[in-house]
């Protein structure tokens, strides 16, 4: 009889233990997904002014908890706490390009840092005349809620190659920090072509081969009228930006290295943005199936980039690749000289 009671007791304890663990994992999962879910109704902050809680990312909530802890330690008043309510701030840094250089990967990886808040969508404020005409308040309201000590970052790769953009950004903030992520120019041009090709194929449309677009059939020279080639002449675009901003306000990110060895590149960006080092190897893990690094925010919430990233490039005639690399070489050398960063491009 005693033995049966002991067995029954053990079974009960196992059931209760399982329920407790299950509940704990559920709660952790809920916390890990707060920044991806939106509540049905807006909630007024218990700490200050009313704002739409749905637009307040989890990292902002975590950041505020840290701030409140510091205030309490220093016996700060409630009014001082209210001064640190979240607001929609203009960006303090912008990833201005380059298209197909890894702008989305860079933004998502920087978002691992608790002091960084990202704009989820490309705003296209400075390169789109219709959006720009709506004014700076319209742009600000497109930004996520964040705290004064945090850095809001947006990315729109078209900024880098659009003539009007440097002056427009300068008028908004002449001391803003600008991030440019680049890849080996020929590889970037082929990646650019591949994205357009995929879009055409989805619509059952035909498209020229890369070789026919990149090489002028009349002269057999590189076709600089082809946008994918023109975008890869980085130094030409950078020179236009340097009319408004000193080189010290730019940071060049090696997009090829960000794919294979992301942490050192992210640490350089942290330093450039004057952020305390927070991103570690724990936050980055290699996904063998995808062939890319994915992001780990906590023990529950992981994130990989969309499946459209890392498209397989079509085969390109090696002689065309050689011709393009030879064409880009002098521009690359000038780019290294201007930026002070030498990249291992052929």
Short mmCIF file of C-alpha atoms in Angstrom, two decimals:
data_model
loop_
_atom_site.label_atom_id
_atom_site.label_comp_id
_atom_site.label_asym_id
_atom_site.label_seq_id
_atom_site.Cartn_x
_atom_site.Cartn_y
_atom_site.Cartn_z
CA UNK A 1 0.00 0.00 0.00
CA UNK A 2 2.80 2.38 0.97
CA UNK A 3 4.63 1.55 -2.26
CA UNK A 4 1.52 2.41 -4.36
CA UNK A 5 1.17 5.75 -2.56
CA UNK A 6 4.81 6.57 -3.29
CA UNK A 7 4.36 5.73 -6.99
CA UNK A 8 1.19 7.85 -7.12
CA UNK A 9 2.99 10.72 -5.40
CA UNK A 10 5.90 10.56 -7.84
CA UNK A 11 3.51 10.61 -10.81
CA UNK A 12 1.73 13.65 -9.38
CA UNK A 13 5.02 15.46 -8.84
CA UNK A 14 6.12 14.67 -12.39
CA UNK A 15 2.85 16.06 -13.80
CA UNK A 16 3.11 19.21 -11.68
CA UNK A 17 6.77 19.63 -12.64
CA UNK A 18 5.94 19.29 -16.34
CA UNK A 19 3.16 21.88 -16.03
CA UNK A 20 5.50 24.30 -14.25
CA UNK A 21 8.24 23.91 -16.89
CA UNK A 22 5.69 24.24 -19.69
CA UNK A 23 4.27 27.42 -18.19
CA UNK A 24 7.74 28.89 -17.75
CA UNK A 25 8.70 28.13 -21.37
CA UNK A 26 5.41 29.66 -22.55
CA UNK A 27 6.11 32.87 -20.61
CA UNK A 28 9.66 33.10 -21.94
CA UNK A 29 8.40 32.52 -25.48
CA UNK A 30 5.83 35.29 -25.03
CA UNK A 31 8.54 37.72 -23.89
CA UNK A 32 10.77 36.70 -26.79
CA UNK A 33 8.03 37.40 -29.30
CA UNK A 34 6.70 40.69 -27.91
CA UNK A 35 8.51 42.70 -30.55
CA UNK A 36 6.84 40.68 -33.29
CA UNK A 37 3.27 40.77 -31.90
CA UNK A 38 0.93 43.71 -31.64
CA UNK A 39 -1.68 44.10 -28.88
CA UNK A 40 -5.27 44.66 -30.00
CA UNK A 41 -5.60 48.01 -28.19
CA UNK A 42 -3.04 50.72 -27.44
CA UNK A 43 -1.94 50.77 -23.82
CA UNK A 44 -0.95 53.85 -21.82
CA UNK A 45 2.50 53.59 -20.33
CA UNK A 46 2.53 53.29 -16.54
CA UNK A 47 5.70 55.38 -16.54
CA UNK A 48 4.64 58.39 -18.55
CA UNK A 49 2.73 59.77 -21.54
CA UNK A 50 0.36 57.77 -23.68
CA UNK A 51 1.72 56.24 -26.85
CA UNK A 52 0.96 53.24 -29.01
CA UNK A 53 2.55 50.32 -27.19
CA UNK A 54 2.29 48.28 -30.39
CA UNK A 55 4.99 50.47 -31.88
CA UNK A 56 7.31 50.13 -28.87
CA UNK A 57 9.81 47.31 -29.57
CA UNK A 58 10.75 44.79 -26.89
CA UNK A 59 14.31 46.13 -26.78
CA UNK A 60 12.91 49.57 -25.95
CA UNK A 61 10.99 48.07 -23.03
CA UNK A 62 14.13 46.29 -21.86
CA UNK A 63 16.10 49.52 -22.24
CA UNK A 64 13.56 51.46 -20.16
CA UNK A 65 13.67 48.87 -17.39
CA UNK A 66 17.42 49.44 -17.25
CA UNK A 67 16.93 53.22 -17.15
CA UNK A 68 14.39 53.01 -14.34
CA UNK A 69 16.77 50.83 -12.36
CA UNK A 70 19.50 53.48 -12.74
CA UNK A 71 17.09 56.28 -11.77
CA UNK A 72 15.96 54.45 -8.63
CA UNK A 73 19.55 53.85 -7.62
CA UNK A 74 20.18 57.59 -7.97
CA UNK A 75 16.91 58.58 -6.22
CA UNK A 76 15.70 60.45 -9.31
CA UNK A 77 12.30 62.14 -9.24
CA UNK A 78 9.27 60.95 -11.18
CA UNK A 79 9.58 64.04 -13.41
CA UNK A 80 13.11 63.01 -14.37
CA UNK A 81 11.84 59.56 -15.25
CA UNK A 82 9.12 61.12 -17.44
CA UNK A 83 11.79 63.00 -19.39
CA UNK A 84 12.88 59.61 -20.69
CA UNK A 85 9.58 58.46 -22.19
CA UNK A 86 9.85 56.91 -25.67
CA UNK A 87 9.36 59.13 -28.70
CA UNK A 88 9.66 58.83 -32.46
CA UNK A 89 13.11 60.24 -33.15
CA UNK A 90 14.76 61.17 -36.41
CA UNK A 91 17.54 58.71 -37.23
CA UNK A 92 21.00 59.37 -35.83
CA UNK A 93 22.51 57.02 -38.41
CA UNK A 94 21.41 55.91 -41.87
CA UNK A 95 22.51 52.94 -43.97
CA UNK A 96 22.59 54.75 -47.32
CA UNK A 97 23.64 51.80 -49.47
CA UNK A 98 24.66 49.95 -51.43
CA UNK A 99 21.85 48.00 -53.08
CA UNK A 100 22.65 44.25 -52.94
CA UNK A 101 25.57 45.03 -50.64
CA UNK A 102 23.91 43.52 -47.55
CA UNK A 103 21.93 46.48 -46.21
CA UNK A 104 19.11 44.34 -44.75
CA UNK A 105 21.54 41.93 -43.09
CA UNK A 106 23.48 44.83 -41.57
CA UNK A 107 20.33 46.50 -40.22
CA UNK A 108 18.99 43.28 -38.68
CA UNK A 109 22.36 42.46 -37.11
CA UNK A 110 22.74 45.95 -35.62
CA UNK A 111 19.26 45.53 -34.19
CA UNK A 112 20.76 42.92 -31.84
CA UNK A 113 22.23 45.83 -29.87
CA UNK A 114 19.92 47.04 -27.07
CA UNK A 115 20.72 50.70 -27.81
CA UNK A 116 19.71 50.39 -31.50
CA UNK A 117 16.13 50.64 -32.76
CA UNK A 118 15.51 50.02 -36.45
CA UNK A 119 12.90 51.30 -38.87
CA UNK A 120 11.44 48.06 -40.21
CA UNK A 121 10.66 49.31 -43.72
CA UNK A 122 12.66 51.32 -46.25
CA UNK A 123 11.20 54.83 -45.94
CA UNK A 124 12.50 56.27 -49.25
CA UNK A 125 12.06 59.80 -47.91
CA UNK A 126 15.13 61.51 -49.35
CA UNK A 127 15.16 59.81 -52.77
CA UNK A 128 11.43 60.09 -53.50
CA UNK A 129 10.23 63.61 -54.40
CA UNK A 130 6.63 62.84 -53.45
CA UNK A 131 7.63 61.57 -49.99
CA UNK A 132 10.12 64.38 -49.47
CA UNK A 133 7.42 66.96 -50.21
CA UNK A 134 5.42 65.60 -47.22
CA UNK A 135 8.00 67.12 -44.90
CA UNK A 136 10.29 66.10 -42.07
CA UNK A 137 7.43 65.45 -39.61
CA UNK A 138 6.01 62.83 -41.96
CA UNK A 139 9.45 61.19 -42.01
CA UNK A 140 9.79 61.31 -38.22
CA UNK A 141 6.41 59.64 -37.77
CA UNK A 142 7.64 56.73 -39.87
CA UNK A 143 10.26 56.00 -37.20
CA UNK A 144 9.78 53.51 -34.35
CA UNK A 145 9.44 54.64 -30.74
CA UNK A 146 12.75 54.78 -28.90
CA UNK A 147 14.44 56.43 -25.93
CA UNK A 148 16.75 59.46 -26.14
CA UNK A 149 19.79 57.32 -25.30
CA UNK A 150 19.01 54.92 -28.15
CA UNK A 151 19.97 55.29 -31.80
CA UNK A 152 17.29 55.02 -34.46
CA UNK A 153 18.61 53.65 -37.75
CA UNK A 154 16.90 53.40 -41.11
CA UNK A 155 18.14 52.02 -44.41
CA UNK A 156 17.25 52.90 -47.99
CA UNK A 157 19.93 51.70 -50.46
CA UNK A 158 18.74 54.04 -53.22
CA UNK A 159 20.03 57.00 -51.18
CA UNK A 160 23.64 56.28 -52.15
CA UNK A 161 23.13 56.70 -55.90
CA UNK A 162 20.43 59.43 -55.96
CA UNK A 163 21.85 62.88 -56.69
CA UNK A 164 19.53 64.97 -54.49
CA UNK A 165 19.91 62.86 -51.35
CA UNK A 166 23.22 64.12 -49.84
CA UNK A 167 22.02 67.74 -49.72
CA UNK A 168 18.61 66.72 -48.34
CA UNK A 169 20.11 64.65 -45.52
CA UNK A 170 22.61 67.42 -44.77
CA UNK A 171 19.74 69.88 -44.31
CA UNK A 172 18.14 67.51 -41.81
CA UNK A 173 21.29 66.76 -39.81
CA UNK A 174 24.76 67.81 -40.89
CA UNK A 175 26.42 65.63 -38.22
CA UNK A 176 24.53 62.39 -38.96
CA UNK A 177 26.52 59.13 -39.20
CA UNK A 178 26.39 57.35 -42.55
CA UNK A 179 26.94 53.65 -43.13
CA UNK A 180 27.85 52.21 -46.53
CA UNK A 181 28.03 48.45 -46.98
CA UNK A 182 29.78 47.32 -50.15
CA UNK A 183 30.61 44.03 -51.84
CA UNK A 184 33.10 43.18 -54.56
CA UNK A 185 31.69 45.30 -57.44
CA UNK A 186 31.31 42.53 -60.04
CA UNK A 187 29.65 40.17 -57.55
CA UNK A 188 27.30 42.99 -56.48
CA UNK A 189 26.38 43.75 -60.11
CA UNK A 190 25.55 40.08 -60.77
CA UNK A 191 23.49 39.95 -57.57
CA UNK A 192 21.63 43.07 -58.70
CA UNK A 193 20.91 41.42 -62.06
CA UNK A 194 19.77 38.20 -60.34
CA UNK A 195 17.16 40.02 -58.26
CA UNK A 196 15.72 41.74 -61.34
CA UNK A 197 15.80 38.46 -63.29
CA UNK A 198 13.85 36.68 -60.55
CA UNK A 199 11.20 39.41 -60.62
CA UNK A 200 10.85 39.06 -64.40
CA UNK A 201 10.56 35.27 -64.17
CA UNK A 202 7.82 35.54 -61.53
CA UNK A 203 5.82 37.56 -64.08
CA UNK A 204 6.65 35.08 -66.87
CA UNK A 205 8.67 37.74 -68.68
CA UNK A 206 11.89 37.18 -70.59
CA UNK A 207 15.09 39.07 -69.79
CA UNK A 208 18.48 39.54 -71.41
CA UNK A 209 21.45 37.56 -70.20
CA UNK A 210 23.79 39.45 -67.87
CA UNK A 211 26.60 39.44 -70.45
CA UNK A 212 24.42 41.22 -73.00
CA UNK A 213 23.54 43.99 -70.53
CA UNK A 214 26.97 44.45 -68.94
CA UNK A 215 28.93 44.58 -72.22
CA UNK A 216 28.11 47.05 -74.99
CA UNK A 217 27.62 44.93 -78.15
CA UNK A 218 28.83 47.78 -80.40
CA UNK A 219 32.11 48.53 -78.62
CA UNK A 220 32.64 45.25 -76.71
CA UNK A 221 33.49 47.42 -73.70
CA UNK A 222 31.80 47.60 -70.30
CA UNK A 223 28.38 49.24 -70.58
CA UNK A 224 28.37 52.05 -68.00
CA UNK A 225 24.78 52.90 -68.95
CA UNK A 226 23.66 49.66 -67.34
CA UNK A 227 22.49 50.59 -63.84
CA UNK A 228 23.92 47.47 -62.15
CA UNK A 229 27.39 48.40 -63.45
CA UNK A 230 26.99 52.10 -62.67
CA UNK A 231 25.96 51.40 -59.05
CA UNK A 232 29.16 49.40 -58.51
CA UNK A 233 31.38 52.40 -59.33
CA UNK A 234 31.35 53.31 -55.63
CA UNK A 235 33.86 56.12 -55.76
CA UNK A 236 31.78 58.15 -58.24
CA UNK A 237 28.81 58.20 -55.88
CA UNK A 238 30.90 58.74 -52.75
CA UNK A 239 32.55 61.83 -54.25
CA UNK A 240 29.13 63.44 -54.51
CA UNK A 241 28.46 62.77 -50.81
CA UNK A 242 31.83 64.22 -49.84
CA UNK A 243 30.69 67.63 -51.08
CA UNK A 244 28.43 67.74 -48.00
CA UNK A 245 29.93 65.40 -45.39
CA UNK A 246 33.53 64.80 -44.23
CA UNK A 247 34.86 61.27 -44.63
CA UNK A 248 34.90 60.88 -40.82
CA UNK A 249 31.09 60.70 -40.87
CA UNK A 250 31.15 57.60 -43.09
CA UNK A 251 31.85 54.04 -42.12
CA UNK A 252 32.51 51.41 -44.77
CA UNK A 253 31.24 47.92 -43.99
CA UNK A 254 32.74 44.96 -45.86
CA UNK A 255 29.62 43.16 -47.10
CA UNK A 256 31.55 40.07 -48.19
CA UNK A 257 33.08 39.70 -44.73
CA UNK A 258 29.73 40.32 -43.05
CA UNK A 259 28.52 37.10 -44.73
CA UNK A 260 31.43 34.90 -43.65
CA UNK A 261 32.64 36.59 -40.43
CA UNK A 262 30.01 39.05 -39.19
CA UNK A 263 31.12 39.75 -35.62
CA UNK A 264 34.33 41.77 -36.37
CA UNK A 265 32.40 43.93 -38.83
CA UNK A 266 29.63 44.58 -36.30
CA UNK A 267 32.16 45.47 -33.62
CA UNK A 268 33.66 48.09 -35.94
CA UNK A 269 30.19 49.58 -36.45
CA UNK A 270 29.55 49.62 -32.68
CA UNK A 271 32.76 51.61 -32.27
CA UNK A 272 31.85 54.02 -35.09
CA UNK A 273 28.43 54.68 -33.53
CA UNK A 274 30.01 55.15 -30.07
CA UNK A 275 28.00 52.25 -28.69
CA UNK A 276 29.21 50.06 -25.82
CA UNK A 277 30.12 46.58 -27.13
CA UNK A 278 27.07 44.38 -26.68
CA UNK A 279 26.86 42.12 -29.75
CA UNK A 280 28.74 38.87 -29.15
CA UNK A 281 29.29 35.53 -30.84
CA UNK A 282 26.34 34.22 -28.80
CA UNK A 283 24.04 36.42 -30.92
CA UNK A 284 25.25 34.90 -34.21
CA UNK A 285 25.06 31.28 -35.27
CA UNK A 286 25.74 29.70 -38.64
CA UNK A 287 22.79 28.00 -40.30
CA UNK A 288 24.28 25.28 -42.53
CA UNK A 289 20.99 24.80 -44.39
CA UNK A 290 20.73 28.46 -45.34
CA UNK A 291 24.46 28.98 -45.69
CA UNK A 292 24.23 32.23 -43.68
CA UNK A 293 24.54 33.43 -40.13
CA UNK A 294 21.26 33.79 -38.25
CA UNK A 295 20.50 35.96 -35.22
CA UNK A 296 19.91 34.87 -31.62
CA UNK A 297 18.15 37.49 -29.47
CA UNK A 298 17.55 35.25 -26.46
CA UNK A 299 17.18 31.57 -25.55
CA UNK A 300 13.84 31.37 -27.38
CA UNK A 301 13.79 33.96 -30.15
CA UNK A 302 16.04 33.34 -33.17
CA UNK A 303 15.74 34.98 -36.57
CA UNK A 304 17.09 34.23 -40.04
CA UNK A 305 16.88 36.57 -43.01
CA UNK A 306 14.17 36.05 -45.61
CA UNK A 307 14.55 33.18 -48.06
CA UNK A 308 15.02 35.68 -50.91
CA UNK A 309 18.44 36.56 -49.47
CA UNK A 310 21.37 34.61 -50.86
CA UNK A 311 19.89 33.86 -54.27
CA UNK A 312 21.93 31.52 -56.48
CA UNK A 313 23.59 33.59 -59.20
CA UNK A 314 23.42 32.49 -62.84
CA UNK A 315 26.62 31.35 -64.50
CA UNK A 316 28.40 34.23 -66.19
CA UNK A 317 31.03 34.00 -68.93
CA UNK A 318 34.44 34.12 -67.13
CA UNK A 319 35.81 36.50 -69.77
CA UNK A 320 33.05 38.99 -68.92
CA UNK A 321 33.84 38.71 -65.21
CA UNK A 322 37.53 39.35 -65.97
CA UNK A 323 36.66 42.37 -68.12
CA UNK A 324 34.42 43.82 -65.41
CA UNK A 325 37.00 43.34 -62.67
CA UNK A 326 39.63 45.02 -64.81
CA UNK A 327 37.23 47.90 -65.44
CA UNK A 328 36.39 48.35 -61.73
CA UNK A 329 40.00 48.05 -60.53
CA UNK A 330 41.06 51.75 -60.80
CA UNK A 331 37.79 52.89 -59.22
CA UNK A 332 38.33 50.43 -56.37
CA UNK A 333 41.84 51.74 -55.75
CA UNK A 334 40.51 55.28 -55.53
CA UNK A 335 37.76 54.11 -53.17
CA UNK A 336 40.37 52.53 -50.87
CA UNK A 337 42.38 55.74 -50.93
CA UNK A 338 39.41 58.00 -50.09
CA UNK A 339 37.95 55.81 -47.35
CA UNK A 340 41.19 54.54 -45.83
CA UNK A 341 39.89 50.98 -45.97
CA UNK A 342 41.46 48.43 -48.29
CA UNK A 343 39.26 45.48 -49.23
CA UNK A 344 40.43 42.17 -50.66
CA UNK A 345 38.86 42.54 -54.08
CA UNK A 346 40.49 41.01 -57.19
#
